[in-house]
Amino acid sequence: MPTVLITGANRGLGLEFVRQYLGDGWDVIACCRSPESSAELSDLAQGSLDIRQLDVTDFEAVDALASELSGRAIDVLINNAGIMGAFPLEENLSRQEFGSVDYDHWAEIERINTFAPVKLAEAFVEHLAASEQKKLVNISTSVASMSTMNAPAIAYSASKTALNRAMTIIADPLKERGISVALLCPGYAKTRMDFAGYATVDPADSIKGMRKVIANFTLEASGSFVRFDGEAIGW
């Protein structure tokens, strides 16, 4: 069976990715910072689930995991781990609004949302190249689009816009190795990032849609930015 590696796999969209891929018989490598504190992830444990402790901002740990998994083909790598910022959400937003920007906070968000996915891509490129499907998937957001949507959260929006640009740049050299790069918006899903109950998309539906996009994603489409329902998003 194919293998998928998922970061931020302990809750929300990451956990639902784990649940659905396991349900379809995939071998799943589920990575998160504190597996021991995620009862929901532990409850999914079975023979095809490999739970790994990983802080994606610890680049030495990323390299170490890639070394531990050396020789293991990974068909799909999903860069799902990310943060909107600190909680409570109201305080987080106040630290990202023009006039009161917390630049240390911004740097932390950038390291997780932008730097880490590129580092994961560098560390696991050989694992992807050795697989049959060869797909690098990055969870982005429509607020990263400069033509589609605006949001007051400067740091979060900018970090995801930077992620999109970085991935469109590396898509070219990865395409030469047969690896496709996808940027996906999960929709406004009902996770802990939901502001004031405005989310409209059920996580299960979001993941089901993204998995369909991933399954049908081609090398020719590499570097494109689409919603979970397959609709193209403007840059």
C-alpha atoms as an extended CHARMM CRD file, in Angstrom:
* protein
*
       235  EXT
         1         1  MET       CA              0.0000000000        0.0000000000        0.0000000000  PROA      1               0.0000000000
         2         2  PRO       CA              1.1180000000        3.6140000000       -0.5090000000  PROA      2               0.0000000000
         3         3  THR       CA              2.6030000000        5.6330000000        2.3380000000  PROA      3               0.0000000000
         4         4  VAL       CA              1.6650000000        9.1270000000        3.5170000000  PROA      4               0.0000000000
         5         5  LEU       CA              3.5690000000       11.2870000000        6.0080000000  PROA      5               0.0000000000
         6         6  ILE       CA              1.4520000000       13.9000000000        7.7920000000  PROA      6               0.0000000000
         7         7  THR       CA              2.7240000000       16.6630000000       10.0780000000  PROA      7               0.0000000000
         8         8  GLY       CA              0.5260000000       18.2010000000       12.7630000000  PROA      8               0.0000000000
         9         9  ALA       CA             -1.2830000000       14.8780000000       12.9290000000  PROA      9               0.0000000000
        10        10  ASN       CA             -2.5410000000       15.0610000000       16.5030000000  PROA      10              0.0000000000
        11        11  ARG       CA             -5.6770000000       17.1680000000       16.0160000000  PROA      11              0.0000000000
        12        12  GLY       CA             -7.9470000000       18.9890000000       13.5870000000  PROA      12              0.0000000000
        13        13  LEU       CA             -7.2980000000       18.4990000000        9.8990000000  PROA      13              0.0000000000
        14        14  GLY       CA             -4.1300000000       16.4930000000       10.4870000000  PROA      14              0.0000000000
        15        15  LEU       CA             -5.9460000000       13.9650000000       12.6470000000  PROA      15              0.0000000000
        16        16  GLU       CA             -8.7200000000       13.6700000000       10.0630000000  PROA      16              0.0000000000
        17        17  PHE       CA             -6.1130000000       13.0580000000        7.3500000000  PROA      17              0.0000000000
        18        18  VAL       CA             -4.7440000000       10.2210000000        9.4810000000  PROA      18              0.0000000000
        19        19  ARG       CA             -8.1930000000        8.7800000000       10.0970000000  PROA      19              0.0000000000
        20        20  GLN       CA             -9.2220000000        8.7820000000        6.4400000000  PROA      20              0.0000000000
        21        21  TYR       CA             -5.9670000000        7.4880000000        4.9850000000  PROA      21              0.0000000000
        22        22  LEU       CA             -5.9080000000        4.6800000000        7.5480000000  PROA      22              0.0000000000
        23        23  GLY       CA             -9.5050000000        3.8880000000        6.6530000000  PROA      23              0.0000000000
        24        24  ASP       CA             -8.4290000000        3.3860000000        3.0440000000  PROA      24              0.0000000000
        25        25  GLY       CA             -5.6040000000        1.0660000000        4.0410000000  PROA      25              0.0000000000
        26        26  TRP       CA             -2.6430000000        3.4130000000        3.5810000000  PROA      26              0.0000000000
        27        27  ASP       CA              0.5080000000        3.1950000000        5.6470000000  PROA      27              0.0000000000
        28        28  VAL       CA              0.4850000000        6.4100000000        7.6780000000  PROA      28              0.0000000000
        29        29  ILE       CA              3.4250000000        8.1560000000        9.3380000000  PROA      29              0.0000000000
        30        30  ALA       CA              1.7800000000       10.5760000000       11.7700000000  PROA      30              0.0000000000
        31        31  CYS       CA              4.0660000000       13.3010000000       13.1350000000  PROA      31              0.0000000000
        32        32  CYS       CA              3.3390000000       15.7210000000       15.9590000000  PROA      32              0.0000000000
        33        33  ARG       CA              5.1510000000       17.4420000000       18.8100000000  PROA      33              0.0000000000
        34        34  SER       CA              3.5610000000       15.5370000000       21.7010000000  PROA      34              0.0000000000
        35        35  PRO       CA              2.1030000000       12.1630000000       20.6760000000  PROA      35              0.0000000000
        36        36  GLU       CA              1.7580000000       11.1210000000       24.3020000000  PROA      36              0.0000000000
        37        37  SER       CA             -0.8040000000       13.8670000000       24.9210000000  PROA      37              0.0000000000
        38        38  SER       CA             -2.9860000000       13.0260000000       21.9270000000  PROA      38              0.0000000000
        39        39  ALA       CA             -5.4620000000       10.3880000000       23.0400000000  PROA      39              0.0000000000
        40        40  GLU       CA             -7.3870000000       10.6470000000       19.7570000000  PROA      40              0.0000000000
        41        41  LEU       CA             -4.2990000000        9.8280000000       17.7230000000  PROA      41              0.0000000000
        42        42  SER       CA             -3.3370000000        6.9910000000       20.0500000000  PROA      42              0.0000000000
        43        43  ASP       CA             -6.8370000000        5.5580000000       19.7220000000  PROA      43              0.0000000000
        44        44  LEU       CA             -6.2450000000        5.1810000000       15.9750000000  PROA      44              0.0000000000
        45        45  ALA       CA             -3.0970000000        3.1190000000       16.5430000000  PROA      45              0.0000000000
        46        46  GLN       CA             -2.9490000000       -0.0010000000       14.4300000000  PROA      46              0.0000000000
        47        47  GLY       CA             -0.4000000000       -1.9110000000       12.3770000000  PROA      47              0.0000000000
        48        48  SER       CA             -0.2790000000        0.6030000000        9.5060000000  PROA      48              0.0000000000
        49        49  LEU       CA              0.0450000000        3.6750000000       11.7460000000  PROA      49              0.0000000000
        50        50  ASP       CA              3.5540000000        4.8240000000       12.6300000000  PROA      50              0.0000000000
        51        51  ILE       CA              3.3960000000        7.6700000000       15.1820000000  PROA      51              0.0000000000
        52        52  ARG       CA              6.5140000000        9.8410000000       15.3750000000  PROA      52              0.0000000000
        53        53  GLN       CA              7.4100000000       12.6960000000       17.7170000000  PROA      53              0.0000000000
        54        54  LEU       CA              8.4460000000       15.6960000000       15.6360000000  PROA      54              0.0000000000
        55        55  ASP       CA              8.6210000000       19.4330000000       16.2160000000  PROA      55              0.0000000000
        56        56  VAL       CA              8.7620000000       20.7720000000       12.6590000000  PROA      56              0.0000000000
        57        57  THR       CA             10.6600000000       23.8700000000       13.8350000000  PROA      57              0.0000000000
        58        58  ASP       CA             13.4980000000       21.6720000000       15.1050000000  PROA      58              0.0000000000
        59        59  PHE       CA             15.3570000000       21.2340000000       11.8340000000  PROA      59              0.0000000000
        60        60  GLU       CA             17.9140000000       18.8450000000       13.3250000000  PROA      60              0.0000000000
        61        61  ALA       CA             15.0210000000       16.6260000000       14.3950000000  PROA      61              0.0000000000
        62        62  VAL       CA             13.5810000000       16.8160000000       10.8770000000  PROA      62              0.0000000000
        63        63  ASP       CA             16.8910000000       15.6310000000        9.4430000000  PROA      63              0.0000000000
        64        64  ALA       CA             17.1180000000       12.8990000000       12.0810000000  PROA      64              0.0000000000
        65        65  LEU       CA             13.6660000000       11.5650000000       11.2080000000  PROA      65              0.0000000000
        66        66  ALA       CA             14.5010000000       11.5950000000        7.5060000000  PROA      66              0.0000000000
        67        67  SER       CA             17.6160000000        9.5880000000        8.3250000000  PROA      67              0.0000000000
        68        68  GLU       CA             15.6420000000        7.1190000000       10.4510000000  PROA      68              0.0000000000
        69        69  LEU       CA             13.2460000000        6.6110000000        7.5520000000  PROA      69              0.0000000000
        70        70  SER       CA             16.0360000000        6.3330000000        4.9930000000  PROA      70              0.0000000000
        71        71  GLY       CA             15.1470000000        3.8850000000        2.2480000000  PROA      71              0.0000000000
        72        72  ARG       CA             11.4170000000        4.1690000000        2.9290000000  PROA      72              0.0000000000
        73        73  ALA       CA              9.4080000000        5.5260000000        0.0140000000  PROA      73              0.0000000000
        74        74  ILE       CA              6.8180000000        8.1860000000        0.8550000000  PROA      74              0.0000000000
        75        75  ASP       CA              4.1380000000        8.6350000000       -1.7920000000  PROA      75              0.0000000000
        76        76  VAL       CA              2.5120000000       11.7160000000       -0.2860000000  PROA      76              0.0000000000
        77        77  LEU       CA              4.0340000000       14.1710000000        2.1880000000  PROA      77              0.0000000000
        78        78  ILE       CA              1.4690000000       16.5350000000        3.6970000000  PROA      78              0.0000000000
        79        79  ASN       CA              2.8360000000       19.7030000000        5.2730000000  PROA      79              0.0000000000
        80        80  ASN       CA             -0.1610000000       20.2540000000        7.5160000000  PROA      80              0.0000000000
        81        81  ALA       CA              1.4510000000       21.5490000000       10.7160000000  PROA      81              0.0000000000
        82        82  GLY       CA              0.8860000000       25.2670000000       11.0750000000  PROA      82              0.0000000000
        83        83  ILE       CA             -0.3530000000       27.9560000000       13.4160000000  PROA      83              0.0000000000
        84        84  MET       CA             -2.5250000000       31.0220000000       13.1040000000  PROA      84              0.0000000000
        85        85  GLY       CA             -0.7960000000       32.3430000000       16.2000000000  PROA      85              0.0000000000
        86        86  ALA       CA             -1.0900000000       32.2680000000       19.9520000000  PROA      86              0.0000000000
        87        87  PHE       CA             -4.2870000000       31.7510000000       21.9100000000  PROA      87              0.0000000000
        88        88  PRO       CA             -6.6080000000       33.2880000000       22.9740000000  PROA      88              0.0000000000
        89        89  LEU       CA             -7.4980000000       34.2240000000       19.4330000000  PROA      89              0.0000000000
        90        90  GLU       CA             -8.5230000000       37.7920000000       20.2770000000  PROA      90              0.0000000000
        91        91  GLU       CA             -5.1090000000       38.5020000000       21.7900000000  PROA      91              0.0000000000
        92        92  ASN       CA             -3.4230000000       36.7830000000       18.8590000000  PROA      92              0.0000000000
        93        93  LEU       CA             -5.1960000000       39.0340000000       16.3630000000  PROA      93              0.0000000000
        94        94  SER       CA             -4.2750000000       42.1570000000       18.3150000000  PROA      94              0.0000000000
        95        95  ARG       CA             -0.6130000000       41.1060000000       17.9830000000  PROA      95              0.0000000000
        96        96  GLN       CA             -0.9620000000       40.8740000000       14.1870000000  PROA      96              0.0000000000
        97        97  GLU       CA             -2.8780000000       44.0450000000       13.3990000000  PROA      97              0.0000000000
        98        98  PHE       CA             -1.1920000000       47.0720000000       11.9000000000  PROA      98              0.0000000000
        99        99  GLY       CA             -0.1360000000       49.4260000000       14.6480000000  PROA      99              0.0000000000
       100       100  SER       CA              0.4340000000       46.7030000000       17.2350000000  PROA      100             0.0000000000
       101       101  VAL       CA              2.4690000000       44.0540000000       15.3890000000  PROA      101             0.0000000000
       102       102  ASP       CA              4.4700000000       41.7020000000       17.6210000000  PROA      102             0.0000000000
       103       103  TYR       CA              7.4430000000       40.9040000000       15.4070000000  PROA      103             0.0000000000
       104       104  ASP       CA              8.7760000000       38.0520000000       17.5530000000  PROA      104             0.0000000000
       105       105  HSD       CA              5.3310000000       36.4630000000       17.2800000000  PROA      105             0.0000000000
       106       106  TRP       CA              5.4440000000       36.9780000000       13.5100000000  PROA      106             0.0000000000
       107       107  ALA       CA              8.8590000000       35.2960000000       13.3010000000  PROA      107             0.0000000000
       108       108  GLU       CA              7.5230000000       32.2630000000       15.1860000000  PROA      108             0.0000000000
       109       109  ILE       CA              4.5590000000       31.9650000000       12.8260000000  PROA      109             0.0000000000
       110       110  GLU       CA              6.8410000000       32.3010000000        9.8030000000  PROA      110             0.0000000000
       111       111  ARG       CA              9.1850000000       29.5760000000       11.0520000000  PROA      111             0.0000000000
       112       112  ILE       CA              6.3310000000       27.1050000000       11.4460000000  PROA      112             0.0000000000
       113       113  ASN       CA              4.2020000000       28.0220000000        8.4330000000  PROA      113             0.0000000000
       114       114  THR       CA              6.8950000000       28.8490000000        5.8650000000  PROA      114             0.0000000000
       115       115  PHE       CA             10.3580000000       27.6400000000        6.8300000000  PROA      115             0.0000000000
       116       116  ALA       CA              9.3250000000       24.2260000000        8.1550000000  PROA      116             0.0000000000
       117       117  PRO       CA              7.4730000000       23.0270000000        5.0150000000  PROA      117             0.0000000000
       118       118  VAL       CA             10.4750000000       23.9130000000        2.8510000000  PROA      118             0.0000000000
       119       119  LYS       CA             12.7710000000       22.1170000000        5.2980000000  PROA      119             0.0000000000
       120       120  LEU       CA             10.5360000000       19.0190000000        5.2250000000  PROA      120             0.0000000000
       121       121  ALA       CA             10.6580000000       19.0890000000        1.4330000000  PROA      121             0.0000000000
       122       122  GLU       CA             14.4640000000       19.2590000000        1.4560000000  PROA      122             0.0000000000
       123       123  ALA       CA             14.8120000000       16.5020000000        4.0630000000  PROA      123             0.0000000000
       124       124  PHE       CA             12.3840000000       14.0630000000        2.4320000000  PROA      124             0.0000000000
       125       125  VAL       CA             12.9700000000       14.6870000000       -1.2580000000  PROA      125             0.0000000000
       126       126  GLU       CA             14.6910000000       11.3150000000       -1.7220000000  PROA      126             0.0000000000
       127       127  HSD       CA             11.8300000000        9.5050000000        0.0270000000  PROA      127             0.0000000000
       128       128  LEU       CA              9.3380000000       11.1730000000       -2.3300000000  PROA      128             0.0000000000
       129       129  ALA       CA             11.4550000000       10.5170000000       -5.4060000000  PROA      129             0.0000000000
       130       130  ALA       CA             11.6340000000        6.8170000000       -4.5170000000  PROA      130             0.0000000000
       131       131  SER       CA              7.8430000000        6.4490000000       -4.3780000000  PROA      131             0.0000000000
       132       132  GLU       CA              5.2500000000        5.8080000000       -7.0440000000  PROA      132             0.0000000000
       133       133  GLN       CA              3.0230000000        8.8520000000       -6.4770000000  PROA      133             0.0000000000
       134       134  LYS       CA              5.6650000000       11.5040000000       -5.6370000000  PROA      134             0.0000000000
       135       135  LYS       CA              3.3970000000       14.2320000000       -4.2280000000  PROA      135             0.0000000000
       136       136  LEU       CA              4.3400000000       17.1050000000       -1.9280000000  PROA      136             0.0000000000
       137       137  VAL       CA              1.2000000000       18.6710000000       -0.4670000000  PROA      137             0.0000000000
       138       138  ASN       CA              1.0750000000       21.9230000000        1.4770000000  PROA      138             0.0000000000
       139       139  ILE       CA             -1.9270000000       23.1620000000        3.4430000000  PROA      139             0.0000000000
       140       140  SER       CA             -2.3160000000       26.8320000000        2.6490000000  PROA      140             0.0000000000
       141       141  THR       CA             -5.3070000000       29.1810000000        2.9370000000  PROA      141             0.0000000000
       142       142  SER       CA             -7.3110000000       31.5550000000        0.7910000000  PROA      142             0.0000000000
       143       143  VAL       CA             -6.1390000000       34.4850000000        2.9400000000  PROA      143             0.0000000000
       144       144  ALA       CA             -2.7230000000       33.9220000000        1.3540000000  PROA      144             0.0000000000
       145       145  SER       CA             -4.1950000000       35.0680000000       -1.9440000000  PROA      145             0.0000000000
       146       146  MET       CA             -3.6320000000       38.7370000000       -2.7400000000  PROA      146             0.0000000000
       147       147  SER       CA             -6.4920000000       38.7620000000       -5.2480000000  PROA      147             0.0000000000
       148       148  THR       CA             -9.1240000000       36.7090000000       -3.4660000000  PROA      148             0.0000000000
       149       149  MET       CA             -9.3500000000       37.6400000000        0.2000000000  PROA      149             0.0000000000
       150       150  ASN       CA             -8.0810000000       40.0870000000        2.7940000000  PROA      150             0.0000000000
       151       151  ALA       CA             -7.6360000000       39.5170000000        6.5180000000  PROA      151             0.0000000000
       152       152  PRO       CA             -6.3420000000       41.6230000000        9.4190000000  PROA      152             0.0000000000
       153       153  ALA       CA             -3.9350000000       38.9060000000       10.6180000000  PROA      153             0.0000000000
       154       154  ILE       CA             -0.7740000000       40.2150000000        8.9330000000  PROA      154             0.0000000000
       155       155  ALA       CA              1.6440000000       37.5600000000       10.2110000000  PROA      155             0.0000000000
       156       156  TYR       CA             -0.5210000000       34.5370000000        9.4410000000  PROA      156             0.0000000000
       157       157  SER       CA             -1.5710000000       35.7550000000        6.0070000000  PROA      157             0.0000000000
       158       158  ALA       CA              1.9600000000       36.7710000000        5.0410000000  PROA      158             0.0000000000
       159       159  SER       CA              3.4340000000       33.4630000000        6.2290000000  PROA      159             0.0000000000
       160       160  LYS       CA              1.0760000000       31.5040000000        4.0030000000  PROA      160             0.0000000000
       161       161  THR       CA              1.6440000000       33.8170000000        1.0360000000  PROA      161             0.0000000000
       162       162  ALA       CA              5.3680000000       33.2260000000        1.5070000000  PROA      162             0.0000000000
       163       163  LEU       CA              4.7410000000       29.4710000000        1.6830000000  PROA      163             0.0000000000
       164       164  ASN       CA              2.8930000000       29.6220000000       -1.6280000000  PROA      164             0.0000000000
       165       165  ARG       CA              5.7070000000       31.5320000000       -3.3120000000  PROA      165             0.0000000000
       166       166  ALA       CA              8.4090000000       29.2730000000       -1.9150000000  PROA      166             0.0000000000
       167       167  MET       CA              6.6080000000       26.1870000000       -3.1440000000  PROA      167             0.0000000000
       168       168  THR       CA              6.0390000000       27.5830000000       -6.6400000000  PROA      168             0.0000000000
       169       169  ILE       CA              9.7920000000       28.1990000000       -6.8140000000  PROA      169             0.0000000000
       170       170  ILE       CA             10.8170000000       24.7040000000       -5.7280000000  PROA      170             0.0000000000
       171       171  ALA       CA              8.1450000000       23.1270000000       -7.9280000000  PROA      171             0.0000000000
       172       172  ASP       CA             10.4290000000       23.4860000000      -10.9640000000  PROA      172             0.0000000000
       173       173  PRO       CA             13.4550000000       21.5330000000       -9.6640000000  PROA      173             0.0000000000
       174       174  LEU       CA             11.1680000000       18.9520000000       -8.0640000000  PROA      174             0.0000000000
       175       175  LYS       CA              9.2730000000       18.5020000000      -11.3220000000  PROA      175             0.0000000000
       176       176  GLU       CA             12.5230000000       17.3470000000      -12.9150000000  PROA      176             0.0000000000
       177       177  ARG       CA             12.4690000000       14.4760000000      -10.3960000000  PROA      177             0.0000000000
       178       178  GLY       CA              8.8470000000       13.6530000000      -11.0790000000  PROA      178             0.0000000000
       179       179  ILE       CA              7.6080000000       15.2150000000       -7.8220000000  PROA      179             0.0000000000
       180       180  SER       CA              4.4570000000       17.3410000000       -7.9990000000  PROA      180             0.0000000000
       181       181  VAL       CA              3.8070000000       20.1940000000       -5.5580000000  PROA      181             0.0000000000
       182       182  ALA       CA              0.2850000000       21.1080000000       -4.4800000000  PROA      182             0.0000000000
       183       183  LEU       CA             -0.9730000000       24.0730000000       -2.4700000000  PROA      183             0.0000000000
       184       184  LEU       CA             -4.3930000000       23.3910000000       -0.9880000000  PROA      184             0.0000000000
       185       185  CYS       CA             -6.9130000000       25.5160000000        0.8760000000  PROA      185             0.0000000000
       186       186  PRO       CA             -9.0290000000       23.3620000000        3.2180000000  PROA      186             0.0000000000
       187       187  GLY       CA            -11.8520000000       25.9050000000        3.3240000000  PROA      187             0.0000000000
       188       188  TYR       CA            -12.9630000000       27.5270000000        6.5500000000  PROA      188             0.0000000000
       189       189  ALA       CA            -13.0310000000       24.2700000000        8.4830000000  PROA      189             0.0000000000
       190       190  LYS       CA            -14.5030000000       23.7940000000       11.9480000000  PROA      190             0.0000000000
       191       191  THR       CA            -11.2610000000       23.4030000000       13.8850000000  PROA      191             0.0000000000
       192       192  ARG       CA             -9.7090000000       25.2630000000       16.8150000000  PROA      192             0.0000000000
       193       193  MET       CA             -8.7450000000       28.0080000000       14.3430000000  PROA      193             0.0000000000
       194       194  ASP       CA            -12.4190000000       28.8620000000       13.8800000000  PROA      194             0.0000000000
       195       195  PHE       CA            -13.0160000000       32.4910000000       14.8320000000  PROA      195             0.0000000000
       196       196  ALA       CA            -16.3230000000       33.0660000000       16.6300000000  PROA      196             0.0000000000
       197       197  GLY       CA            -18.0320000000       30.0800000000       15.0330000000  PROA      197             0.0000000000
       198       198  TYR       CA            -17.8650000000       31.3940000000       11.4750000000  PROA      198             0.0000000000
       199       199  ALA       CA            -16.4570000000       28.1880000000        9.9670000000  PROA      199             0.0000000000
       200       200  THR       CA            -18.7710000000       26.4070000000        7.5560000000  PROA      200             0.0000000000
       201       201  VAL       CA            -16.8380000000       23.3230000000        6.4130000000  PROA      201             0.0000000000
       202       202  ASP       CA            -16.8580000000       20.0640000000        8.3240000000  PROA      202             0.0000000000
       203       203  PRO       CA            -13.3020000000       18.7080000000        8.7330000000  PROA      203             0.0000000000
       204       204  ALA       CA            -14.2970000000       15.3130000000        7.3400000000  PROA      204             0.0000000000
       205       205  ASP       CA            -15.6750000000       16.9550000000        4.1820000000  PROA      205             0.0000000000
       206       206  SER       CA            -12.6000000000       19.1630000000        3.8510000000  PROA      206             0.0000000000
       207       207  ILE       CA            -10.2310000000       16.1960000000        4.0520000000  PROA      207             0.0000000000
       208       208  LYS       CA            -12.3670000000       14.0810000000        1.7550000000  PROA      208             0.0000000000
       209       209  GLY       CA            -12.2300000000       16.8660000000       -0.8180000000  PROA      209             0.0000000000
       210       210  MET       CA             -8.4980000000       17.4510000000       -0.4520000000  PROA      210             0.0000000000
       211       211  ARG       CA             -7.7800000000       13.7360000000       -0.7110000000  PROA      211             0.0000000000
       212       212  LYS       CA             -9.6800000000       13.6610000000       -3.9900000000  PROA      212             0.0000000000
       213       213  VAL       CA             -7.6400000000       16.6160000000       -5.2600000000  PROA      213             0.0000000000
       214       214  ILE       CA             -4.4200000000       14.9100000000       -4.1340000000  PROA      214             0.0000000000
       215       215  ALA       CA             -5.3750000000       11.6140000000       -5.7700000000  PROA      215             0.0000000000
       216       216  ASN       CA             -6.0570000000       13.3310000000       -9.1000000000  PROA      216             0.0000000000
       217       217  PHE       CA             -3.1610000000       15.8100000000       -8.8980000000  PROA      217             0.0000000000
       218       218  THR       CA             -0.8080000000       15.6230000000      -11.8640000000  PROA      218             0.0000000000
       219       219  LEU       CA              2.7620000000       16.6380000000      -12.5100000000  PROA      219             0.0000000000
       220       220  GLU       CA              1.4880000000       19.1280000000      -15.0850000000  PROA      220             0.0000000000
       221       221  ALA       CA             -0.4970000000       20.8860000000      -12.3420000000  PROA      221             0.0000000000
       222       222  SER       CA              2.5300000000       21.1820000000      -10.0710000000  PROA      222             0.0000000000
       223       223  GLY       CA              2.7480000000       24.5190000000       -8.2870000000  PROA      223             0.0000000000
       224       224  SER       CA             -0.9690000000       25.2730000000       -8.5350000000  PROA      224             0.0000000000
       225       225  PHE       CA             -3.1700000000       26.6250000000       -5.7290000000  PROA      225             0.0000000000
       226       226  VAL       CA             -6.6500000000       25.0970000000       -5.3260000000  PROA      226             0.0000000000
       227       227  ARG       CA             -9.4720000000       24.7860000000       -2.8270000000  PROA      227             0.0000000000
       228       228  PHE       CA            -10.5120000000       21.4790000000       -1.2680000000  PROA      228             0.0000000000
       229       229  ASP       CA            -13.2870000000       21.2400000000       -3.8570000000  PROA      229             0.0000000000
       230       230  GLY       CA            -10.8010000000       21.5570000000       -6.7420000000  PROA      230             0.0000000000
       231       231  GLU       CA            -11.5610000000       25.2010000000       -7.5810000000  PROA      231             0.0000000000
       232       232  ALA       CA             -8.4970000000       27.2130000000       -8.6210000000  PROA      232             0.0000000000
       233       233  ILE       CA             -7.5130000000       30.1250000000       -6.3530000000  PROA      233             0.0000000000
       234       234  GLY       CA             -6.0180000000       33.3050000000       -7.7410000000  PROA      234             0.0000000000
       235       235  TRP       CA             -2.5990000000       34.3500000000       -6.4780000000  PROA      235             0.0000000000
